[in-house]
mmCIF file of C-alpha atoms and ligand atoms in Angstrom:
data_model
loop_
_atom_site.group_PDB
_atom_site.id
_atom_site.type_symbol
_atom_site.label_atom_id
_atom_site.label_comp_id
_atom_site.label_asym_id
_atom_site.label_seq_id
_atom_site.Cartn_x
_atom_site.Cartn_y
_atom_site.Cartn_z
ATOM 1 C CA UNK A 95 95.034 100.759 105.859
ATOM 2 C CA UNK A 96 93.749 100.891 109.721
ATOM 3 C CA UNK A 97 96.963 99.617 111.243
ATOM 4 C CA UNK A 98 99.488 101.623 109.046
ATOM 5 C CA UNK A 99 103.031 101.731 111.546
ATOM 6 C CA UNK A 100 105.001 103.791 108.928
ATOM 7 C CA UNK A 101 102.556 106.651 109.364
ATOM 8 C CA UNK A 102 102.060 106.896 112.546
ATOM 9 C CA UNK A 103 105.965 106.416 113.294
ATOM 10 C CA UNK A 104 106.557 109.409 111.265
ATOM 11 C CA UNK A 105 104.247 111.260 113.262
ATOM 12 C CA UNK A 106 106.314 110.630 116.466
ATOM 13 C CA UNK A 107 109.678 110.740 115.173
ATOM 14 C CA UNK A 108 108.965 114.721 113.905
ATOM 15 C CA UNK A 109 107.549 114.781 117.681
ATOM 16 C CA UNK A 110 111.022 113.103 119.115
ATOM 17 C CA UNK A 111 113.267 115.198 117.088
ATOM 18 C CA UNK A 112 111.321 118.264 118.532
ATOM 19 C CA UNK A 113 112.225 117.090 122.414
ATOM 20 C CA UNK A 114 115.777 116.359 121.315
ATOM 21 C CA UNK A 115 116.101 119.766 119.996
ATOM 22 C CA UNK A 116 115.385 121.065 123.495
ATOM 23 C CA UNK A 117 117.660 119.413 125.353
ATOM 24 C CA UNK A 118 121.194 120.641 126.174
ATOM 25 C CA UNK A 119 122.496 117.065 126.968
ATOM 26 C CA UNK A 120 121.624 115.002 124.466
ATOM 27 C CA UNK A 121 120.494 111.273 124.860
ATOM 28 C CA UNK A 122 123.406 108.656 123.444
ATOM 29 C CA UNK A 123 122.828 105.381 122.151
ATOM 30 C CA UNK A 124 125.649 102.832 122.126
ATOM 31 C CA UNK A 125 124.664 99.522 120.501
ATOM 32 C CA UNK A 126 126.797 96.778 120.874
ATOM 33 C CA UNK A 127 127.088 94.543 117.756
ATOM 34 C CA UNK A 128 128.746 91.204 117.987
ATOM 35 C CA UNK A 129 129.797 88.828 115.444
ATOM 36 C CA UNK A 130 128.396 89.407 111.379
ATOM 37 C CA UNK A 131 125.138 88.368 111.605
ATOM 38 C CA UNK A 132 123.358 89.609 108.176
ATOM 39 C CA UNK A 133 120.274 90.518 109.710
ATOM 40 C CA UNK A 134 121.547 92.135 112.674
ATOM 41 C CA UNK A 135 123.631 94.461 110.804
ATOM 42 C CA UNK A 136 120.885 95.984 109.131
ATOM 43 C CA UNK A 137 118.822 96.372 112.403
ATOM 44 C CA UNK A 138 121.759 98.190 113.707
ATOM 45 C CA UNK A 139 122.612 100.414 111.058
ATOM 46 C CA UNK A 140 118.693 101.232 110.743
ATOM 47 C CA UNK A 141 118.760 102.332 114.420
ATOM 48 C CA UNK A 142 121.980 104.615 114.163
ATOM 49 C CA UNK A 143 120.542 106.167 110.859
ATOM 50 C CA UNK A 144 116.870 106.705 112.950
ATOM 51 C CA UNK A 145 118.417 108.388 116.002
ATOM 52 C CA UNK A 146 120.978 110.647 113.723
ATOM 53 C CA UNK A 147 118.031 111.487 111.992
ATOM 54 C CA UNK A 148 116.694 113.051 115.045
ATOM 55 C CA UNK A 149 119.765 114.525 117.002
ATOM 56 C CA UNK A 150 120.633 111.568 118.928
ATOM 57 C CA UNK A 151 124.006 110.764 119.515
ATOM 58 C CA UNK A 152 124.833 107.415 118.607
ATOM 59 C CA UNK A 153 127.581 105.129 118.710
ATOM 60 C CA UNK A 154 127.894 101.322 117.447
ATOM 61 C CA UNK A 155 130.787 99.098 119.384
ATOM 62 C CA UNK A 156 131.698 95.697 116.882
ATOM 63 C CA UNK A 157 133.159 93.196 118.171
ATOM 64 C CA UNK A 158 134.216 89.556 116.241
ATOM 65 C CA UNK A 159 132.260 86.646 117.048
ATOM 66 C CA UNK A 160 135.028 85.213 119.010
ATOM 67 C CA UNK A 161 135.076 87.974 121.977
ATOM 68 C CA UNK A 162 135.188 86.287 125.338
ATOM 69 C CA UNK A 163 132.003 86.797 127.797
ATOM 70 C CA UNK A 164 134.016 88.371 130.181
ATOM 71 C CA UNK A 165 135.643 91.338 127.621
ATOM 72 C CA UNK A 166 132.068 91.429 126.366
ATOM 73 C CA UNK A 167 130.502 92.083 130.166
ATOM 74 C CA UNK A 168 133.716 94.950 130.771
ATOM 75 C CA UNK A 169 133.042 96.720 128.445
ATOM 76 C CA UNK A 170 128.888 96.984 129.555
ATOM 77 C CA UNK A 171 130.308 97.782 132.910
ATOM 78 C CA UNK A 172 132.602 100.578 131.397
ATOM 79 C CA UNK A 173 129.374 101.954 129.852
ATOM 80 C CA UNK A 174 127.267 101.607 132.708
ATOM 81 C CA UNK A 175 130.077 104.140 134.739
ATOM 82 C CA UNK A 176 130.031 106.492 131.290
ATOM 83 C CA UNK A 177 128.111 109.610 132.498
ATOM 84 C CA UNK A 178 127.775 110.661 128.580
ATOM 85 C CA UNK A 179 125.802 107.403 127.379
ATOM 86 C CA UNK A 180 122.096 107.269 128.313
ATOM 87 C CA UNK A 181 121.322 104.601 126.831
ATOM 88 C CA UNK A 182 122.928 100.711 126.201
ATOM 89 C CA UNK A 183 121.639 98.308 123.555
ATOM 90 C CA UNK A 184 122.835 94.583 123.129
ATOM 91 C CA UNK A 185 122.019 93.779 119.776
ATOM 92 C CA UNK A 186 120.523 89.742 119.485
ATOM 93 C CA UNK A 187 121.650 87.189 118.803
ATOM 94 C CA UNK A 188 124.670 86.814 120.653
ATOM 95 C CA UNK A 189 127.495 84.044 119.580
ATOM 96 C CA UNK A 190 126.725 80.654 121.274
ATOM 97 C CA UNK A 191 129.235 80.197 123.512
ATOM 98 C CA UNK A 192 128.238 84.040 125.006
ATOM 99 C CA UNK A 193 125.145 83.465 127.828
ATOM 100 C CA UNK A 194 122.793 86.358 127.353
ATOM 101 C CA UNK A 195 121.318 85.955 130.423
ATOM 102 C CA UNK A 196 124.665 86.454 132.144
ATOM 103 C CA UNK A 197 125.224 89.948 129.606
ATOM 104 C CA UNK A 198 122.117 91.062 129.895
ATOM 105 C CA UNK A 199 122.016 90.845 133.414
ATOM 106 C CA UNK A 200 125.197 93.623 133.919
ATOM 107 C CA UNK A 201 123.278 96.203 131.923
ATOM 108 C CA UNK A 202 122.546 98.942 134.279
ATOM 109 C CA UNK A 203 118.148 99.028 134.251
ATOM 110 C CA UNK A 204 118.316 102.452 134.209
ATOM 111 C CA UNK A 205 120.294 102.490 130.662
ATOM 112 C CA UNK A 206 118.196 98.967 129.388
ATOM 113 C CA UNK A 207 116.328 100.907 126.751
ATOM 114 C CA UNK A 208 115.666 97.173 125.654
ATOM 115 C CA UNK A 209 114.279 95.880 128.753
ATOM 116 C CA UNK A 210 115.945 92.984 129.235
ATOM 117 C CA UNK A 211 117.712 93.317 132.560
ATOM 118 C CA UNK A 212 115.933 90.977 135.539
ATOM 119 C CA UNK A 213 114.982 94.426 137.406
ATOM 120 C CA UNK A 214 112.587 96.030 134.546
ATOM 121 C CA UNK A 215 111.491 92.406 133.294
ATOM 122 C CA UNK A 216 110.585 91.255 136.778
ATOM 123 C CA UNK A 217 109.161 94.903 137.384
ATOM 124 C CA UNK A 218 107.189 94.363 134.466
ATOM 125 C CA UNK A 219 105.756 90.536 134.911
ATOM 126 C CA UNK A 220 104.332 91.873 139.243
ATOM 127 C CA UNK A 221 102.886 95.239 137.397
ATOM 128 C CA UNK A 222 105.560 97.709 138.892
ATOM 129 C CA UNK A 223 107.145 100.432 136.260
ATOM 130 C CA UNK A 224 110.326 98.986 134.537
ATOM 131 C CA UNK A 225 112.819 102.052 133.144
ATOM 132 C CA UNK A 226 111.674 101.161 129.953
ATOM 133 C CA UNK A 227 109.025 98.766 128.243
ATOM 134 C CA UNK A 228 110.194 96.526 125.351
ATOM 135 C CA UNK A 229 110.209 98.280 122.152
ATOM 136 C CA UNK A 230 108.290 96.212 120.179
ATOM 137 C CA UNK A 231 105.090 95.340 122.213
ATOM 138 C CA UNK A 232 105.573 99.262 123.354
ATOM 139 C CA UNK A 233 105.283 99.992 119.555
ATOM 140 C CA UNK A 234 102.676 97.691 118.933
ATOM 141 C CA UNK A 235 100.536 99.080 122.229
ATOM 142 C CA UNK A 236 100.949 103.045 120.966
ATOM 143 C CA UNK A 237 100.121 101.757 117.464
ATOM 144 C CA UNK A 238 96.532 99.881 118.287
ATOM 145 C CA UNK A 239 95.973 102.984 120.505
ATOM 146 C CA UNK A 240 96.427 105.759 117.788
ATOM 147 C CA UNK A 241 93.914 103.564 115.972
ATOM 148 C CA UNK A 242 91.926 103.303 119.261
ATOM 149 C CA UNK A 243 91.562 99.664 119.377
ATOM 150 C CA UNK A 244 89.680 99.185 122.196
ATOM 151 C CA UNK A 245 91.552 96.221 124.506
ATOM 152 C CA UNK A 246 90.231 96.345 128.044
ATOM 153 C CA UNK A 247 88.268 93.151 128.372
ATOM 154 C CA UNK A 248 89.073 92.123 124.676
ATOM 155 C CA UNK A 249 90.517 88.561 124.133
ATOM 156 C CA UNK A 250 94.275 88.701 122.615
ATOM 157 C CA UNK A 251 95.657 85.380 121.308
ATOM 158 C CA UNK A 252 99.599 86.053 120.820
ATOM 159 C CA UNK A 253 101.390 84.083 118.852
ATOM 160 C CA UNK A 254 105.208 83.096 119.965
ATOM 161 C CA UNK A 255 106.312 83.033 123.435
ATOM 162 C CA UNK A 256 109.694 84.522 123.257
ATOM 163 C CA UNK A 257 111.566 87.337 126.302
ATOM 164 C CA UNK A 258 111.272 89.636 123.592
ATOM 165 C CA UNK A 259 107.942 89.742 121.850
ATOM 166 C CA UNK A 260 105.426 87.398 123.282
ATOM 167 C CA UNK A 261 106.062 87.329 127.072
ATOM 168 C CA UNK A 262 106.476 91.115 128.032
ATOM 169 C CA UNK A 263 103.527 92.070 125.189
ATOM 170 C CA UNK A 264 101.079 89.324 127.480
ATOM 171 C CA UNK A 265 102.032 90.904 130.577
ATOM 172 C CA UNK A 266 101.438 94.582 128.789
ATOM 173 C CA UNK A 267 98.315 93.417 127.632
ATOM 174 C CA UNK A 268 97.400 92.003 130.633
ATOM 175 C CA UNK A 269 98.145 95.650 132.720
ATOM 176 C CA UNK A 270 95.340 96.765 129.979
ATOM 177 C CA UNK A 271 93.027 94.668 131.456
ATOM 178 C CA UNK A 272 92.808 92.468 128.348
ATOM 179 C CA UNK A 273 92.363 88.442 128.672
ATOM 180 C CA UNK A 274 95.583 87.114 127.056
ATOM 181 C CA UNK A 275 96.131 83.523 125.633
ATOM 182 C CA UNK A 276 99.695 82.749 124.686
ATOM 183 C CA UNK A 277 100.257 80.102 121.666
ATOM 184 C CA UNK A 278 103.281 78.471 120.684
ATOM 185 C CA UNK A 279 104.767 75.974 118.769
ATOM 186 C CA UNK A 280 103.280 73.220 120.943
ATOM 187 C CA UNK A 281 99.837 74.495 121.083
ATOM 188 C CA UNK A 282 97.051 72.196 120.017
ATOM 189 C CA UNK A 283 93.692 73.450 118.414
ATOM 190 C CA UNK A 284 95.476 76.766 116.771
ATOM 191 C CA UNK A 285 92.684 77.739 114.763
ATOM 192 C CA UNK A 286 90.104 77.523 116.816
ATOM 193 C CA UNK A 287 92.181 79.677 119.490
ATOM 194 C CA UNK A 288 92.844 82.449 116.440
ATOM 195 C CA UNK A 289 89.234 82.290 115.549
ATOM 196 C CA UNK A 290 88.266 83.567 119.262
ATOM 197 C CA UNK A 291 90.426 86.522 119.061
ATOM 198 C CA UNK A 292 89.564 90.143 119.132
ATOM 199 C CA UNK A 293 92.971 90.713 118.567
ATOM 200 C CA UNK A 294 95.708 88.557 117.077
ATOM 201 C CA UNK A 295 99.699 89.184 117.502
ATOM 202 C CA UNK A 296 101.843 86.957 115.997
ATOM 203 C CA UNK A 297 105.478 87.107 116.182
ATOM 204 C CA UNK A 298 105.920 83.055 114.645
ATOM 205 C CA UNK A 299 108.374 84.064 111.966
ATOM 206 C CA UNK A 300 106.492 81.940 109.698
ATOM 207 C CA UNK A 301 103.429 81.982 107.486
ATOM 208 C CA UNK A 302 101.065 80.263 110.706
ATOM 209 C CA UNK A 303 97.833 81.836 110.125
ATOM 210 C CA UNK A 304 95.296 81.907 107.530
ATOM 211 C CA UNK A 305 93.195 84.754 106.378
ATOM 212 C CA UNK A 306 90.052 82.622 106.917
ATOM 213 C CA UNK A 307 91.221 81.965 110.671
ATOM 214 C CA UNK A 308 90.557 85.661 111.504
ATOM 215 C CA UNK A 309 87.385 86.085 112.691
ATOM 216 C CA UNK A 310 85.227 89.468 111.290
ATOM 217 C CA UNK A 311 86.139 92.707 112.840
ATOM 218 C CA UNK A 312 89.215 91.037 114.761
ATOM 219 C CA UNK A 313 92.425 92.930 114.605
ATOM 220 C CA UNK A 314 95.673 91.358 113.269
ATOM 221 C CA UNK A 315 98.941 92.375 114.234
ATOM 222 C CA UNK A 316 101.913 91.071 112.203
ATOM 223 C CA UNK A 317 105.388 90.705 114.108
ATOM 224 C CA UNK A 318 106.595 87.781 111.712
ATOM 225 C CA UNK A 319 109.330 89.233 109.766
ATOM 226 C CA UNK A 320 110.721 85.990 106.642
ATOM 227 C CA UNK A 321 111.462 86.093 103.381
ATOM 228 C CA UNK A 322 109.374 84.305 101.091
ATOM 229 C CA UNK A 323 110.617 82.038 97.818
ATOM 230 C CA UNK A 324 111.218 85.196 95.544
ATOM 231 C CA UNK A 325 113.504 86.827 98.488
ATOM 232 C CA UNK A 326 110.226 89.617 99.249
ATOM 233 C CA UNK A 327 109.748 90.540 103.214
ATOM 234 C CA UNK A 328 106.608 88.736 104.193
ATOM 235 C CA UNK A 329 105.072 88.412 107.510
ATOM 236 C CA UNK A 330 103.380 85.458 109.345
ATOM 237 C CA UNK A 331 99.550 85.998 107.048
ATOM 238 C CA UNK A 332 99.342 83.638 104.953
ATOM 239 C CA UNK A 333 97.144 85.014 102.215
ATOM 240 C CA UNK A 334 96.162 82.116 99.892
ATOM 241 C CA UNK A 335 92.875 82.290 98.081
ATOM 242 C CA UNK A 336 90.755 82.551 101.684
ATOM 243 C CA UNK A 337 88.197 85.399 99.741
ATOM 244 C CA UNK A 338 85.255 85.294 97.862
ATOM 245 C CA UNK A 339 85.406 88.566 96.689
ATOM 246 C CA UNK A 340 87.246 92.226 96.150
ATOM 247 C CA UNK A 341 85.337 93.956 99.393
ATOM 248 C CA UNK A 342 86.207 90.907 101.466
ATOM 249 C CA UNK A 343 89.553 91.739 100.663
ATOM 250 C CA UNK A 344 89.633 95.668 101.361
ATOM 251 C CA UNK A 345 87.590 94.859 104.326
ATOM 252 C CA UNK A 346 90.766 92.289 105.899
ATOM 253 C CA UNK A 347 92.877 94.939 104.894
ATOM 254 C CA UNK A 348 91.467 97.454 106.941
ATOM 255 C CA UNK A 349 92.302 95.312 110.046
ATOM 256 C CA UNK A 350 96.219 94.167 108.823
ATOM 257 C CA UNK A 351 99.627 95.669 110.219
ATOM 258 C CA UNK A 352 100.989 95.224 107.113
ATOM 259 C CA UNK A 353 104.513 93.874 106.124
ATOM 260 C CA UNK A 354 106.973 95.721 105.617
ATOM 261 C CA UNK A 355 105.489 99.138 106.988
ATOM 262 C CA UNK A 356 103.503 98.085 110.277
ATOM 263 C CA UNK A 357 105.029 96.551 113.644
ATOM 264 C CA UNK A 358 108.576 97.221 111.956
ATOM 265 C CA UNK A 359 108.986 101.086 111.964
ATOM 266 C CA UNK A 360 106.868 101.669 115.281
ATOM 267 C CA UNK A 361 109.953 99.280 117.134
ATOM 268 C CA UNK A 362 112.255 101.570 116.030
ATOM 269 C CA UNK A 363 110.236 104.723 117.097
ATOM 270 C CA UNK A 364 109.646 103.009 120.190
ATOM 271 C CA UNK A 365 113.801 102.882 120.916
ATOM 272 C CA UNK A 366 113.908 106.305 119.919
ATOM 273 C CA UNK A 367 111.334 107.062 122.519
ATOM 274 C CA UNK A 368 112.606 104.661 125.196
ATOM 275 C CA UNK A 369 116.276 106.647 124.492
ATOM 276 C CA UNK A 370 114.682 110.213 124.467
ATOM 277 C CA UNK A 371 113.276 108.914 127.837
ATOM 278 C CA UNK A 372 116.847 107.491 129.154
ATOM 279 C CA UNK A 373 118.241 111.132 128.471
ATOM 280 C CA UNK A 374 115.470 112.828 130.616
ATOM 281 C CA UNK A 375 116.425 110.707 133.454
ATOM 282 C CA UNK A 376 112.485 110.001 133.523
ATOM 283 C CA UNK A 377 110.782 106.784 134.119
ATOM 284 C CA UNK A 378 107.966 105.855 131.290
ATOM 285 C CA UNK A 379 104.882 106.267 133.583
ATOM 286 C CA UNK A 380 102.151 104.791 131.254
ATOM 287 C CA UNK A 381 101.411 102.422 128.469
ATOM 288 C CA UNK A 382 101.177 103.626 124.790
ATOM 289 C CA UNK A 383 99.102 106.887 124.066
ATOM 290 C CA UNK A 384 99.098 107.672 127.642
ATOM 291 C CA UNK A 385 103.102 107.585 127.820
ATOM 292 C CA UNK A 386 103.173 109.744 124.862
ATOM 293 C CA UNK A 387 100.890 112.067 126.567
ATOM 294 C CA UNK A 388 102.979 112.405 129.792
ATOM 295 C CA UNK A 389 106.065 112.562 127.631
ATOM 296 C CA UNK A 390 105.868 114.209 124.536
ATOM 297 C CA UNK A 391 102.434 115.484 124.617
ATOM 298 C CA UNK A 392 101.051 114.237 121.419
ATOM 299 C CA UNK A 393 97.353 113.973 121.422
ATOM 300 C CA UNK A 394 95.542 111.396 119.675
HETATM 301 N N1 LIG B 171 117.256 91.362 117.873
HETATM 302 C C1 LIG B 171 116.034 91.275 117.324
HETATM 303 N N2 LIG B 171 115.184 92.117 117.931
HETATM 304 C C2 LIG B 171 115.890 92.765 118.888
HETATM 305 C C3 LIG B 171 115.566 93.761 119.857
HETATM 306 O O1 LIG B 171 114.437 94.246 119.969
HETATM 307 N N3 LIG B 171 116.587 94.164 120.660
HETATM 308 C C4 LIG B 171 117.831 93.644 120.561
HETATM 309 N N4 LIG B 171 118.756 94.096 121.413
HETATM 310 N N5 LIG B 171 118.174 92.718 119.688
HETATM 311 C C5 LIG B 171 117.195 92.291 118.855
#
C-alpha cells in the first residue's frame, strides 16, 4: 500500500504524545456537539479518545438540537475568554435553524483548530498563514509528502467543492505550486478531467470514479466516506471489473488511500497536531512535511 494513512498517523501520534509530554500546560480541546447526529457522535468520541490517548486534555460540551443560536454563540465567547482551553472545535453539521457562518464566525482564529473562522480562511485563500490549516487537506498534504508525491507543477483534479475539503485543499495545493481543477456536481466531461490527473482527490461521498478513469502512475486520494448495500465503509472508487489482470490490480493498489485506513486517521492526527500547535501558542509556518519539521521534528 503506497498511500497507507493508518501508518503513517501512528508514526506522528507516538511523535505528538512525545511534545505533549514536555509541556507543563497542556493543550485542551473542547468540542462542541449539538443535536444526535449518528455520525457526528462517533467523530467526536474518536477525537476525545485520540487526544486522551496522547495527554491532551479534552472536553466535549452537548447540547439538544433545539439550543438557540444565541446560547450556542455565548457559550463560544465564554471559551474564547477561558485561558485553560487552547483549542475550540464546532462539530458539523449544525441544526438548521443554527447559521454556521454566524457560529463559526465568533470562534476566536487563534483557538479555530478547524479553520473555519473568516480570518484563517481568508488568510488562507490570499496565501498569508492562517492559525491553523484544515485538518483534512493538512492530513492529506503530510500524507502524499511522507510518500513524496511530487506536486509542484503536477495537475490535481479535486473532486467536491465544499469549505471543508475541496476549497481550502485547492488553495493548499495551489501554495504548492500545483495546477488545480475543481469538479463538482455540475461539471461536464468528468472523465476526461480524471483521466488528466496526476493526482486525484475526491471528497464526493459517493462511488463517482472508476478504476479505469485513473490514468497510469496517477495518484488517488479517497476522502469519500458511505456505506455501501451490506452496511461496509466504502469510499468514492468504484471498483467494478475495470482489470484485466492480478498485477493490474496490485499495481492500482499501490497508488489508493484506501478506505477505511487512509485520509480518515491522518484528519484526526492532523487535529491532534493543529491542537498540540494551539497549546504552543505557535503559528503552523509550513505545509505538510515541512510543518512537521519546524514543529515536531520528524524527518521523512
Ligand atoms: N464534520 C465533518 N467533518 C468535520 C470537520 O473536519 N470538522 C468539524 N468541526 N466538523 C466536521
Amino acid at each position: 500500500m503506497l498511500l497507507d494513512g493508518k501508518a503513517v498517523s501512528k508514526i506522528l501520534l507516538e511523535k505528538i504524545k512525545q511534545e505533549v509530554n514536555k509541556l507543563d500546560a497542556k493543550p485542551h480541546l473542547v468540542v462542541i456537539l449539538v443535536g444526535d447526529d449518528y455520525a457526528s457522535k462517533i467523530y467526536v468520541k474518536n477525537k476525545k479518545k485520540t487526544a486522551e490517548s496522547l495527554g491532551i486534555k479534552s472536553t466535549v460540551i452537548e447540547f439538544p438540537s433545539d439550543i438557540s443560536e444565541e446560547v450556542l454563540i455565548n457559550k463560544i465567547n465564554e471559551l474564547n475568554n477561558d485561558k485553560d482551553v487552547s483549542a475550540i472545535l464546532v462539530q458539523m453539521p449544525l441544526p438548521k435553524h443554527i447559521n454556521r457562518d454566524n457560529v463559526v464566525s465568533v470562534i476566536d482564529p487563534k483557538k479555530d483548530v478547524d479553520c473555519f473562522t473568516p480570518e484563517n480562511v481568508g488568510k488562507l485563500a490570499i496565501g498569508m498563514k492562517p492559525y491553523f490549516y484544515p485538518v483534512t487537506p493538512q492530513g492529506i498534504m503530510i500524507m502524499l509528502d511522507y510518500y513524496k508525491v511530487p506536486i509542484e507543477g503536477k495537475h490535481v483534479v479535486i473532486i467536491g467543492r465544499s469549505n471543508i475539503v475541496g476549497k481550502p485543499m485547492a488553495q493548499m495545493m495551489l501554495q504548492r505550486n500545483a495546477t488545480v481543477t475543481i469538479c463538482h456536481s455540475k461539471t461536464e466531461n468528468l472523465e476526461e478531467i480524471i483521466k488528466a490527473a496526476d493526482i486525484i482527490i475526491s471528497a464526493a461521498g459517493k462511488k463517482v470514479v472508476r478504476c479505469k478513469m485513473v490514468k497510469n502512475n496517477a495518484v488517488f486520494v479517497d476522502v469519500g466516506i458511505s456505506r455501501d448495500a451490506n452496511g461496509k465503509l466504502t469510499g468514492d472508487l468504484n471498483w467494478e471489473s475495470d482489470f484485466n489482470n492480478f498485477n493490474e490490480v496490485v499495481s492500482f493498489l499501490e497508488r489508493v488511500s484506501p478506505v477505511p485506513g487512509g485520509v480518515g486517521p491522518m484528519t484526526i492526527v492532523s487535529l491532534m497536531l493543529n491542537t498540540l500547535a494551539s497549546a504552543k501558542h505557535m503559528v503552523i509556518l509550513c505545509l505538510g512535511a515541512k510543518l512537521l519539521l519546524s514543529t515536531i521534528s520528524l524527518s521523512f
